[in-house]
mmCIF file of C-alpha atoms and ligand atoms in Angstrom:
data_model
loop_
_atom_site.group_PDB
_atom_site.id
_atom_site.type_symbol
_atom_site.label_atom_id
_atom_site.label_comp_id
_atom_site.label_asym_id
_atom_site.label_seq_id
_atom_site.Cartn_x
_atom_site.Cartn_y
_atom_site.Cartn_z
ATOM 1 C CA MET A 1 -3.616 -1.357 -8.166
ATOM 2 C CA ARG A 2 -7.205 -1.865 -6.547
ATOM 3 C CA LYS A 3 -9.779 -4.121 -7.298
ATOM 4 C CA PHE A 4 -7.196 -6.825 -8.571
ATOM 5 C CA LEU A 5 -8.914 -8.897 -6.355
ATOM 6 C CA THR A 6 -10.724 -8.420 -3.067
ATOM 7 C CA ILE A 7 -12.561 -11.952 -1.215
ATOM 8 C CA LEU A 8 -13.527 -11.688 2.133
ATOM 9 C CA ILE A 9 -12.765 -14.846 3.934
ATOM 10 C CA SER A 10 -15.266 -14.733 7.602
ATOM 11 C CA LEU A 11 -13.776 -15.034 10.798
ATOM 12 C CA ALA A 12 -14.483 -16.643 14.296
ATOM 13 C CA LEU A 13 -16.239 -14.808 16.206
ATOM 14 C CA LEU A 14 -13.912 -14.215 19.497
ATOM 15 C CA SER A 15 -14.767 -16.611 21.783
ATOM 16 C CA GLY A 16 -15.674 -15.500 25.369
ATOM 17 C CA VAL A 17 -12.785 -17.470 26.635
ATOM 18 C CA ALA A 18 -9.767 -16.104 25.101
ATOM 19 C CA ALA A 19 -11.669 -12.972 27.234
ATOM 20 C CA PRO A 20 -8.587 -12.788 30.531
ATOM 21 C CA ALA A 21 -5.998 -13.512 27.490
ATOM 22 C CA LEU A 22 -7.138 -10.248 26.022
ATOM 23 C CA ARG A 23 -6.877 -8.820 29.227
ATOM 24 C CA ALA A 24 -3.480 -9.538 30.096
ATOM 25 C CA GLN A 25 -3.110 -7.323 26.659
ATOM 26 C CA GLN A 26 -4.553 -4.504 26.952
ATOM 27 C CA PRO A 27 -2.319 -1.627 25.941
ATOM 28 C CA SER A 28 -0.488 0.499 28.928
ATOM 29 C CA ALA A 29 -0.878 3.233 30.572
ATOM 30 C CA GLU A 30 2.024 4.459 29.537
ATOM 31 C CA VAL A 31 1.141 3.154 25.185
ATOM 32 C CA ARG A 32 -2.108 4.849 26.013
ATOM 33 C CA GLN A 33 -0.652 8.221 26.563
ATOM 34 C CA ALA A 34 1.309 8.232 23.922
ATOM 35 C CA SER A 35 -0.943 7.682 21.622
ATOM 36 C CA VAL A 36 -3.318 10.813 23.604
ATOM 37 C CA ARG A 37 -0.055 12.696 22.228
ATOM 38 C CA LEU A 38 0.243 11.534 19.662
ATOM 39 C CA ALA A 39 -2.947 11.756 17.923
ATOM 40 C CA GLY A 40 -2.695 14.727 19.296
ATOM 41 C CA SER A 41 -0.518 15.686 17.634
ATOM 42 C CA ILE A 42 -1.945 15.321 14.636
ATOM 43 C CA LEU A 43 -4.626 16.135 14.612
ATOM 44 C CA VAL A 44 -4.338 19.213 16.016
ATOM 45 C CA GLY A 45 -1.930 21.096 14.481
ATOM 46 C CA GLY A 46 0.034 18.199 12.513
ATOM 47 C CA ARG A 47 1.785 18.172 9.202
ATOM 48 C CA ALA A 48 -0.083 15.497 6.703
ATOM 49 C CA TYR A 49 -1.743 17.809 4.528
ATOM 50 C CA ASP A 50 1.186 20.035 4.559
ATOM 51 C CA TYR A 51 3.229 16.900 3.021
ATOM 52 C CA LEU A 52 0.347 15.472 0.749
ATOM 53 C CA GLN A 53 0.633 19.717 -0.271
ATOM 54 C CA SER A 54 4.448 19.121 -1.401
ATOM 55 C CA LEU A 55 4.585 16.327 -3.058
ATOM 56 C CA THR A 56 0.932 16.767 -5.199
ATOM 57 C CA ASP A 57 1.466 20.679 -6.441
ATOM 58 C CA LYS A 58 5.323 20.413 -6.022
ATOM 59 C CA PHE A 59 5.859 16.992 -7.623
ATOM 60 C CA GLY A 60 2.409 16.173 -9.783
ATOM 61 C CA GLY A 61 2.298 12.121 -11.470
ATOM 62 C CA ARG A 62 5.146 10.558 -10.159
ATOM 63 C CA LEU A 63 5.348 7.414 -12.855
ATOM 64 C CA SER A 64 8.263 5.775 -10.861
ATOM 65 C CA GLY A 65 10.934 5.608 -12.601
ATOM 66 C CA SER A 66 10.023 9.445 -13.723
ATOM 67 C CA THR A 67 12.384 12.922 -12.774
ATOM 68 C CA SER A 68 9.028 13.567 -10.422
ATOM 69 C CA TYR A 69 9.001 10.710 -8.265
ATOM 70 C CA GLN A 70 13.431 10.611 -8.010
ATOM 71 C CA ARG A 71 13.041 14.573 -6.314
ATOM 72 C CA SER A 72 9.486 13.075 -5.153
ATOM 73 C CA ALA A 73 11.604 10.434 -3.487
ATOM 74 C CA GLU A 74 15.100 12.902 -2.262
ATOM 75 C CA TRP A 75 11.966 15.704 -1.012
ATOM 76 C CA ALA A 76 10.533 12.341 1.118
ATOM 77 C CA ALA A 77 13.070 11.365 2.741
ATOM 78 C CA ALA A 78 15.008 15.230 3.396
ATOM 79 C CA GLU A 79 11.666 16.077 5.150
ATOM 80 C CA PHE A 80 12.292 12.639 7.417
ATOM 81 C CA ARG A 81 15.833 14.404 8.010
ATOM 82 C CA ALA A 82 14.668 17.092 9.382
ATOM 83 C CA MET A 83 11.893 15.416 12.033
ATOM 84 C CA GLY A 84 15.482 14.325 13.679
ATOM 85 C CA VAL A 85 15.064 10.529 12.267
ATOM 86 C CA SER A 86 19.007 9.537 11.511
ATOM 87 C CA ASP A 87 18.855 6.477 9.551
ATOM 88 C CA VAL A 88 17.594 7.509 6.194
ATOM 89 C CA ARG A 89 18.136 6.249 2.774
ATOM 90 C CA LEU A 90 17.016 5.237 -0.847
ATOM 91 C CA GLU A 91 17.478 1.787 -1.482
ATOM 92 C CA PRO A 92 17.928 1.416 -5.663
ATOM 93 C CA PHE A 93 16.151 -1.686 -7.442
ATOM 94 C CA THR A 94 15.567 -1.756 -11.058
ATOM 95 C CA LEU A 95 12.441 -1.302 -13.298
ATOM 96 C CA GLU A 96 12.775 -4.239 -15.893
ATOM 97 C CA GLN A 97 12.097 -3.812 -19.178
ATOM 98 C CA LYS A 98 11.925 -7.073 -22.342
ATOM 99 C CA LEU A 99 11.803 -6.943 -25.066
ATOM 100 C CA PHE A 100 8.643 -7.380 -27.766
ATOM 101 C CA GLN A 101 8.424 -10.495 -29.146
ATOM 102 C CA GLU A 102 6.215 -12.151 -32.189
ATOM 103 C CA ALA A 103 2.825 -12.373 -32.011
ATOM 104 C CA GLY A 104 -0.553 -13.008 -34.554
ATOM 105 C CA ALA A 105 -2.132 -10.209 -33.334
ATOM 106 C CA ALA A 106 -2.226 -6.679 -34.216
ATOM 107 C CA ALA A 107 -2.935 -5.250 -30.945
ATOM 108 C CA VAL A 108 -4.750 -5.887 -28.185
ATOM 109 C CA LEU A 109 -7.344 -2.756 -27.435
ATOM 110 C CA ILE A 110 -8.301 -2.900 -23.908
ATOM 111 C CA PRO A 111 -11.832 -1.033 -22.923
ATOM 112 C CA ASP A 112 -11.695 0.381 -19.724
ATOM 113 C CA ARG A 113 -14.013 -0.422 -16.874
ATOM 114 C CA GLU A 114 -15.693 2.736 -16.476
ATOM 115 C CA SER A 115 -18.776 4.127 -18.724
ATOM 116 C CA ASN A 116 -18.842 7.879 -20.159
ATOM 117 C CA ASN A 117 -15.955 6.856 -22.351
ATOM 118 C CA ALA A 118 -13.544 7.832 -18.776
ATOM 119 C CA PHE A 119 -9.815 6.912 -18.763
ATOM 120 C CA ASN A 120 -8.512 5.061 -15.788
ATOM 121 C CA ALA A 121 -4.572 4.086 -15.780
ATOM 122 C CA PHE A 122 -3.682 0.683 -16.029
ATOM 123 C CA ASN A 123 -1.344 -1.960 -16.289
ATOM 124 C CA LEU A 124 -1.490 -4.464 -18.129
ATOM 125 C CA ASN A 125 0.815 -6.665 -17.727
ATOM 126 C CA TRP A 126 2.813 -6.954 -14.192
ATOM 127 C CA GLY A 127 6.163 -5.850 -13.452
ATOM 128 C CA ALA A 128 6.917 -2.976 -16.271
ATOM 129 C CA ARG A 129 6.773 -5.811 -18.909
ATOM 130 C CA LEU A 130 6.920 -4.352 -22.052
ATOM 131 C CA SER A 131 3.822 -5.749 -23.754
ATOM 132 C CA PRO A 132 3.792 -9.038 -26.523
ATOM 133 C CA LEU A 133 2.011 -6.316 -28.784
ATOM 134 C CA PRO A 134 0.681 -2.848 -29.253
ATOM 135 C CA PHE A 135 -1.692 -1.809 -26.481
ATOM 136 C CA ALA A 136 -3.966 0.259 -26.268
ATOM 137 C CA HIS A 137 -6.933 2.111 -23.717
ATOM 138 C CA VAL A 138 -10.644 2.126 -24.847
ATOM 139 C CA GLY A 139 -13.694 3.430 -23.566
ATOM 140 C CA MET A 140 -16.189 1.386 -22.683
ATOM 141 C CA GLU A 141 -19.027 1.968 -24.636
ATOM 142 C CA ASP A 142 -16.953 2.232 -27.536
ATOM 143 C CA ALA A 143 -16.214 -1.270 -26.697
ATOM 144 C CA GLU A 144 -19.205 -1.794 -26.723
ATOM 145 C CA LEU A 145 -19.614 -0.759 -29.909
ATOM 146 C CA ILE A 146 -17.048 -3.169 -31.348
ATOM 147 C CA ALA A 147 -18.174 -5.681 -29.743
ATOM 148 C CA ARG A 148 -22.330 -5.325 -31.169
ATOM 149 C CA LEU A 149 -20.649 -4.788 -34.731
ATOM 150 C CA ALA A 150 -17.988 -8.088 -34.326
ATOM 151 C CA GLU A 151 -20.598 -10.135 -32.969
ATOM 152 C CA LYS A 152 -23.170 -9.162 -36.054
ATOM 153 C CA GLY A 153 -20.427 -10.308 -38.380
ATOM 154 C CA GLN A 154 -19.711 -6.559 -39.809
ATOM 155 C CA PRO A 155 -16.153 -6.208 -40.438
ATOM 156 C CA VAL A 156 -14.558 -3.506 -37.030
ATOM 157 C CA GLU A 157 -11.407 -1.923 -38.590
ATOM 158 C CA VAL A 158 -10.108 0.240 -35.789
ATOM 159 C CA GLU A 159 -7.031 3.550 -36.445
ATOM 160 C CA PHE A 160 -5.073 4.578 -33.449
ATOM 161 C CA GLU A 161 -1.854 5.866 -33.130
ATOM 162 C CA TYR A 162 0.206 6.906 -30.154
ATOM 163 C CA GLN A 163 3.960 7.726 -30.208
ATOM 164 C CA ASN A 164 5.125 5.913 -26.895
ATOM 165 C CA ARG A 165 8.952 6.594 -25.591
ATOM 166 C CA THR A 166 10.689 3.412 -24.027
ATOM 167 C CA GLY A 167 14.310 3.524 -22.287
ATOM 168 C CA GLY A 168 14.645 0.216 -21.766
ATOM 169 C CA ALA A 169 15.118 -0.661 -17.684
ATOM 170 C CA ALA A 170 15.571 2.602 -14.782
ATOM 171 C CA GLN A 171 16.807 2.546 -12.116
ATOM 172 C CA THR A 172 14.518 4.534 -8.846
ATOM 173 C CA ALA A 173 13.872 4.013 -5.647
ATOM 174 C CA ASN A 174 12.157 3.532 -2.123
ATOM 175 C CA VAL A 175 12.598 5.419 0.853
ATOM 176 C CA VAL A 176 12.842 4.132 4.006
ATOM 177 C CA ALA A 177 13.497 6.166 7.113
ATOM 178 C CA GLU A 178 14.758 4.032 10.608
ATOM 179 C CA ILE A 179 13.846 4.985 14.668
ATOM 180 C CA ARG A 180 16.604 2.468 16.750
ATOM 181 C CA GLY A 181 14.504 0.120 19.164
ATOM 182 C CA ARG A 182 15.054 1.275 22.670
ATOM 183 C CA GLU A 183 14.783 -2.227 23.796
ATOM 184 C CA ARG A 184 14.972 -4.910 20.834
ATOM 185 C CA PRO A 185 16.451 -2.978 18.479
ATOM 186 C CA ASP A 186 16.316 -5.501 15.615
ATOM 187 C CA GLU A 187 12.833 -6.368 15.793
ATOM 188 C CA TRP A 188 11.095 -4.099 13.347
ATOM 189 C CA ILE A 189 7.783 -2.561 12.150
ATOM 190 C CA ILE A 190 6.796 -1.456 9.100
ATOM 191 C CA VAL A 191 5.167 1.308 8.022
ATOM 192 C CA GLY A 192 4.791 2.626 4.019
ATOM 193 C CA ALA A 193 3.204 3.591 1.843
ATOM 194 C CA HIS A 194 3.533 3.972 -2.253
ATOM 195 C CA LEU A 195 5.369 6.727 -3.066
ATOM 196 C CA ASP A 196 5.001 6.411 -7.180
ATOM 197 C CA SER A 197 0.926 7.220 -8.777
ATOM 198 C CA TRP A 198 0.279 7.537 -12.475
ATOM 199 C CA ASP A 199 0.642 10.578 -14.180
ATOM 200 C CA PHE A 200 -2.594 11.913 -14.977
ATOM 201 C CA GLY A 201 -3.742 13.231 -12.348
ATOM 202 C CA THR A 202 -1.089 14.174 -8.809
ATOM 203 C CA GLY A 203 -2.103 11.135 -7.595
ATOM 204 C CA ALA A 204 -3.273 13.121 -4.466
ATOM 205 C CA GLN A 205 -6.141 9.867 -3.232
ATOM 206 C CA ASP A 206 -3.276 7.670 -4.550
ATOM 207 C CA ASN A 207 -0.773 7.578 -3.148
ATOM 208 C CA GLY A 208 -0.589 10.918 -1.678
ATOM 209 C CA SER A 209 -2.672 10.337 0.741
ATOM 210 C CA GLY A 210 -0.955 6.786 2.227
ATOM 211 C CA CYS A 211 2.705 8.774 1.321
ATOM 212 C CA ALA A 212 1.520 11.695 4.416
ATOM 213 C CA MET A 213 0.413 9.526 6.634
ATOM 214 C CA VAL A 214 3.627 7.388 6.958
ATOM 215 C CA LEU A 215 5.733 11.017 7.430
ATOM 216 C CA GLU A 216 2.871 12.563 9.832
ATOM 217 C CA ALA A 217 3.423 9.252 11.789
ATOM 218 C CA ALA A 218 6.996 9.630 11.864
ATOM 219 C CA ARG A 219 6.643 13.019 12.423
ATOM 220 C CA ALA A 220 4.025 12.765 15.325
ATOM 221 C CA ILE A 221 6.328 9.037 16.579
ATOM 222 C CA MET A 222 10.010 11.226 16.914
ATOM 223 C CA SER A 223 8.620 14.100 18.866
ATOM 224 C CA LEU A 224 7.298 11.522 21.259
ATOM 225 C CA GLY A 225 11.353 12.125 22.116
ATOM 226 C CA GLN A 226 11.753 8.631 23.166
ATOM 227 C CA PRO A 227 11.992 4.984 20.515
ATOM 228 C CA PRO A 228 9.561 2.555 21.200
ATOM 229 C CA ARG A 229 10.459 -0.417 22.792
ATOM 230 C CA ARG A 230 11.182 -1.879 18.928
ATOM 231 C CA SER A 231 12.497 -0.088 15.608
ATOM 232 C CA ILE A 232 9.967 1.112 13.462
ATOM 233 C CA ARG A 233 11.525 1.610 9.509
ATOM 234 C CA PHE A 234 9.148 4.179 7.192
ATOM 235 C CA ALA A 235 9.012 2.949 3.813
ATOM 236 C CA LEU A 236 7.826 5.407 0.466
ATOM 237 C CA TRP A 237 8.312 2.197 -1.636
ATOM 238 C CA GLY A 238 8.177 3.271 -5.924
ATOM 239 C CA GLY A 239 6.651 1.228 -8.213
ATOM 240 C CA GLU A 240 3.462 -0.055 -6.721
ATOM 241 C CA GLU A 241 1.751 0.811 -10.344
ATOM 242 C CA GLN A 242 3.800 -1.232 -12.087
ATOM 243 C CA GLY A 243 3.015 -4.774 -9.338
ATOM 244 C CA LEU A 244 4.417 -4.439 -6.363
ATOM 245 C CA ILE A 245 7.697 -3.657 -7.625
ATOM 246 C CA GLY A 246 9.247 -1.623 -4.884
ATOM 247 C CA SER A 247 7.803 -2.991 -2.187
ATOM 248 C CA ARG A 248 8.781 -6.351 -3.037
ATOM 249 C CA ALA A 249 12.181 -5.178 -4.128
ATOM 250 C CA TYR A 250 12.712 -4.755 -0.076
ATOM 251 C CA VAL A 251 10.961 -8.410 0.370
ATOM 252 C CA GLU A 252 14.086 -10.075 -1.610
ATOM 253 C CA ALA A 253 16.785 -7.737 -0.279
ATOM 254 C CA HIS A 254 15.753 -8.314 3.418
ATOM 255 C CA GLU A 255 15.120 -11.487 3.414
ATOM 256 C CA ARG A 256 17.902 -12.246 5.801
ATOM 257 C CA GLU A 257 16.563 -9.966 8.742
ATOM 258 C CA LEU A 258 12.634 -11.077 7.493
ATOM 259 C CA LYS A 259 12.414 -13.301 10.640
ATOM 260 C CA ASN A 260 12.978 -10.249 12.765
ATOM 261 C CA CYS A 261 9.678 -7.973 10.375
ATOM 262 C CA VAL A 262 6.910 -8.519 13.262
ATOM 263 C CA ALA A 263 3.985 -6.328 11.102
ATOM 264 C CA VAL A 264 3.631 -4.619 8.211
ATOM 265 C CA LEU A 265 1.140 -1.492 8.517
ATOM 266 C CA ASN A 266 0.517 -0.738 5.389
ATOM 267 C CA THR A 267 -1.763 2.435 3.940
ATOM 268 C CA ASP A 268 -3.269 2.484 0.627
ATOM 269 C CA ASN A 269 -6.983 3.129 0.316
ATOM 270 C CA GLY A 270 -6.659 6.888 0.396
ATOM 271 C CA ALA A 271 -8.085 9.653 3.535
ATOM 272 C CA GLY A 272 -11.963 8.654 3.324
ATOM 273 C CA HIS A 273 -13.714 7.990 6.646
ATOM 274 C CA PRO A 274 -11.770 6.146 8.632
ATOM 275 C CA LYS A 275 -12.732 2.860 9.263
ATOM 276 C CA GLY A 276 -10.038 0.418 10.710
ATOM 277 C CA TRP A 277 -7.297 -1.758 9.352
ATOM 278 C CA LYS A 278 -7.694 -5.319 7.287
ATOM 279 C CA VAL A 279 -6.364 -8.494 8.719
ATOM 280 C CA GLU A 280 -5.173 -10.338 5.189
ATOM 281 C CA GLY A 281 -7.294 -13.044 6.294
ATOM 282 C CA ARG A 282 -4.997 -13.206 9.575
ATOM 283 C CA GLU A 283 -8.072 -14.679 12.402
ATOM 284 C CA ASP A 284 -4.920 -14.541 15.288
ATOM 285 C CA VAL A 285 -3.971 -11.178 13.773
ATOM 286 C CA SER A 286 -7.426 -9.534 14.673
ATOM 287 C CA LYS A 287 -7.454 -11.768 17.631
ATOM 288 C CA ALA A 288 -4.432 -9.680 18.677
ATOM 289 C CA MET A 289 -6.176 -6.641 17.271
ATOM 290 C CA GLN A 290 -8.798 -6.246 19.679
ATOM 291 C CA PRO A 291 -7.948 -4.702 22.093
ATOM 292 C CA ILE A 292 -5.806 -1.845 20.325
ATOM 293 C CA SER A 293 -8.522 -1.368 18.626
ATOM 294 C CA LYS A 294 -11.080 -1.009 20.874
ATOM 295 C CA SER A 295 -8.921 1.492 23.494
ATOM 296 C CA LEU A 296 -6.927 3.363 21.816
ATOM 297 C CA LEU A 297 -8.312 3.861 18.279
ATOM 298 C CA GLU A 298 -11.782 3.387 18.751
ATOM 299 C CA ASP A 299 -11.594 7.643 20.203
ATOM 300 C CA LEU A 300 -10.000 7.881 16.462
ATOM 301 C CA SER A 301 -12.826 6.645 14.202
ATOM 302 C CA GLY A 302 -10.491 3.175 13.090
ATOM 303 C CA GLY A 303 -11.647 0.443 15.695
ATOM 304 C CA GLY A 304 -12.719 -1.731 13.021
ATOM 305 C CA LEU A 305 -10.950 -4.957 11.768
ATOM 306 C CA SER A 306 -11.515 -6.324 8.191
ATOM 307 C CA PRO A 307 -11.513 -10.103 7.501
ATOM 308 C CA GLU A 308 -11.057 -9.204 4.023
ATOM 309 C CA ALA A 309 -7.745 -10.665 2.227
ATOM 310 C CA SER A 310 -6.567 -9.222 -1.502
ATOM 311 C CA PHE A 311 -3.234 -9.382 -2.728
ATOM 312 C CA ASP A 312 -3.472 -5.632 -4.753
ATOM 313 C CA THR A 313 -0.774 -3.713 -2.580
ATOM 314 C CA ASP A 314 2.342 -3.858 -1.067
ATOM 315 C CA HIS A 315 1.346 -5.740 2.249
ATOM 316 C CA GLY A 316 0.940 -8.472 -0.462
ATOM 317 C CA PHE A 317 4.465 -9.617 -0.340
ATOM 318 C CA PHE A 318 5.368 -9.451 3.158
ATOM 319 C CA MET A 319 1.727 -11.589 3.170
ATOM 320 C CA LEU A 320 3.342 -13.875 0.733
ATOM 321 C CA ARG A 321 6.501 -14.593 3.460
ATOM 322 C CA GLY A 322 3.343 -15.108 5.777
ATOM 323 C CA ILE A 323 4.158 -11.711 8.240
ATOM 324 C CA PRO A 324 0.929 -10.347 9.804
ATOM 325 C CA ALA A 325 -0.242 -7.022 6.883
ATOM 326 C CA LEU A 326 -1.774 -4.465 7.608
ATOM 327 C CA ASP A 327 -4.442 -2.999 5.559
ATOM 328 C CA LEU A 328 -5.704 0.685 6.585
ATOM 329 C CA TRP A 329 -9.787 0.295 5.471
ATOM 330 C CA VAL A 330 -10.927 2.828 4.551
ATOM 331 C CA ASP A 331 -14.451 4.590 3.580
ATOM 332 C CA MET A 332 -13.207 3.922 0.785
ATOM 333 C CA GLU A 333 -15.760 5.731 -2.202
ATOM 334 C CA PRO A 334 -14.014 8.663 -2.385
ATOM 335 C CA TYR A 335 -10.555 6.989 -3.716
ATOM 336 C CA GLY A 336 -12.744 4.468 -5.866
ATOM 337 C CA LYS A 337 -13.850 8.109 -7.762
ATOM 338 C CA ILE A 338 -11.250 9.263 -8.420
ATOM 339 C CA HIS A 339 -7.920 7.211 -7.389
ATOM 340 C CA HIS A 340 -5.758 6.824 -11.553
ATOM 341 C CA LYS A 341 -7.807 9.886 -12.782
ATOM 342 C CA SER A 342 -6.528 13.409 -14.298
ATOM 343 C CA SER A 343 -8.699 13.840 -10.959
ATOM 344 C CA ASP A 344 -6.973 12.890 -8.350
ATOM 345 C CA THR A 345 -5.884 15.613 -7.498
ATOM 346 C CA LEU A 346 -5.788 17.603 -3.506
ATOM 347 C CA ASP A 347 -8.641 19.262 -3.463
ATOM 348 C CA LYS A 348 -10.719 16.547 -3.205
ATOM 349 C CA LEU A 349 -8.862 15.819 -0.219
ATOM 350 C CA ASP A 350 -10.813 15.629 3.051
ATOM 351 C CA ARG A 351 -8.393 16.898 5.467
ATOM 352 C CA HIS A 352 -9.807 15.752 8.792
ATOM 353 C CA SER A 353 -9.852 12.102 7.176
ATOM 354 C CA LEU A 354 -6.378 12.277 6.472
ATOM 355 C CA ALA A 355 -5.350 13.504 9.545
ATOM 356 C CA GLY A 356 -8.042 11.404 11.673
ATOM 357 C CA GLY A 357 -5.941 7.755 9.236
ATOM 358 C CA SER A 358 -2.259 9.447 10.595
ATOM 359 C CA ALA A 359 -3.560 9.318 13.599
ATOM 360 C CA ILE A 360 -4.161 5.387 13.054
ATOM 361 C CA VAL A 361 -1.572 5.286 11.719
ATOM 362 C CA ALA A 362 1.070 7.039 14.400
ATOM 363 C CA VAL A 363 -0.689 5.060 17.441
ATOM 364 C CA THR A 364 -1.115 1.755 15.565
ATOM 365 C CA ALA A 365 2.478 1.632 15.068
ATOM 366 C CA TYR A 366 3.641 2.729 18.738
ATOM 367 C CA ALA A 367 1.342 0.109 20.275
ATOM 368 C CA LEU A 368 3.079 -2.156 17.921
ATOM 369 C CA ALA A 369 6.147 -1.744 18.129
ATOM 370 C CA GLU A 370 5.455 -1.341 22.646
ATOM 371 C CA ARG A 371 3.691 -4.828 22.898
ATOM 372 C CA ALA A 372 5.462 -7.119 25.065
ATOM 373 C CA GLU A 373 4.590 -9.893 22.916
ATOM 374 C CA ARG A 374 4.155 -9.824 18.509
ATOM 375 C CA LEU A 375 1.141 -9.095 17.830
ATOM 376 C CA ALA A 376 1.232 -12.402 16.654
ATOM 377 C CA PRO A 377 3.467 -14.975 14.712
ATOM 378 C CA GLN A 378 5.147 -15.447 11.312
ATOM 379 C CA LEU A 379 2.928 -18.345 9.509
ATOM 380 C CA GLU A 380 4.451 -21.328 7.554
ATOM 381 C CA ARG A 381 4.614 -21.493 4.475
ATOM 382 C CA LYS A 382 2.221 -24.559 4.032
ATOM 383 C CA ALA A 383 -0.855 -22.058 6.849
ATOM 384 C CA VAL A 384 0.165 -19.374 4.380
ATOM 385 C CA GLY A 385 -1.310 -21.910 1.153
ATOM 386 C CA GLU A 386 -3.521 -22.259 2.919
ATOM 387 C CA LEU A 387 -4.781 -18.546 4.175
ATOM 388 C CA LEU A 388 -4.303 -17.710 -0.391
ATOM 389 C CA GLN A 389 -7.211 -20.948 -0.889
ATOM 390 C CA LYS A 390 -9.339 -19.679 1.624
ATOM 391 C CA ALA A 391 -9.347 -16.120 0.010
ATOM 392 C CA ASN A 392 -9.144 -17.709 -3.635
ATOM 393 C CA MET A 393 -5.682 -16.088 -4.822
ATOM 394 C CA ILE A 394 -3.955 -19.164 -5.104
ATOM 395 C CA GLU A 395 -4.657 -19.551 -9.149
ATOM 396 C CA MET A 396 -3.659 -15.362 -9.502
ATOM 397 C CA LEU A 397 -0.804 -15.839 -7.870
ATOM 398 C CA LYS A 398 0.371 -18.976 -9.600
ATOM 399 C CA ALA A 399 -0.286 -17.864 -12.594
ATOM 400 C CA PHE A 400 2.506 -14.306 -12.111
ATOM 401 C CA GLY A 401 4.501 -16.805 -10.891
ATOM 402 C CA PHE A 402 4.243 -14.964 -7.108
ATOM 403 C CA TRP A 403 3.354 -18.592 -5.247
ATOM 404 C CA LYS A 404 5.134 -21.606 -6.112
HETATM 405 ZN ZN1 ZN B 1 -2.537 2.899 -5.149
#
């Protein structure tokens, strides 16, 4: 669900006036020590790559609602339990399907975005709904040929045949594991990545890598032997590729306790060389993150903060509720080359970058859960609307019915 909408919005530079306040919010010596232990245990002798290998080579493509998805979800839950996390659940949700509708056209042909007649998997309409018409995907060059012939007024005939099975609504589940906070257990950070993938390849970059980072962060934080001040919930989402369905279901099911959600850390940009965090258009989040980025993440090559705001992965529905949302920021070239393709397999992954990303996720999650104050407040609806407007997202979100 990349490249759906990515808009850069400018952030004012940090003003000198804020400096004393920032100094006051420097991570404590205890958080620094914990960060050293977390990063050390991930970079040397960590398990991120093992988790990724299991997800990709053992379970293969993890299409939402499929048996391989279900097996991988059960495996992930077992891994969380093996780390000693006591509260681990599969939280079910439904992938809806709607009936075909009457329509005038015979079929819809969608050209791929990439040349060489390559095929990238994607969904036509969000929400796992059936298209009202037969829908097929054609290579870019073939689509251009059809367009050229049609422009000349020549009759163009396209014949295609495919078999498609539809099975009605499907039950599937998010995997959620919680480390209860030692002082403020009712306040929580959520650290998430989507477990589902397309079934061409084995979803290594998109998004086995993100799941491996989430599992590895949980393992490392458990290994500290003492929970942080606030709770941390680790979530592996289903239904992302069909339109962020699992994370949306979670936001709706946990509506009443969302006020206690302090921040969302999402990782779904693959395991390219890390850069830092995208703050999804929040200038206040960027400012509040500076001491953590500078003093804890820079050595992990994760000190950057990007103002980029997008609605293309599982932080999206949390962002709409005004919750501070951060998306792991990495070099996306390795991901862009293979995600949604049959070539999205383990052999393309750089082990060191995967561990580096895992360390950034673990250290950030711990620092935010331990921070005396919340990172930033939740925005009121009006302010969220302004942010979406500024990022040029509001019309698209209204069209999908996500923002009213
Ligand atoms: Zn993804």
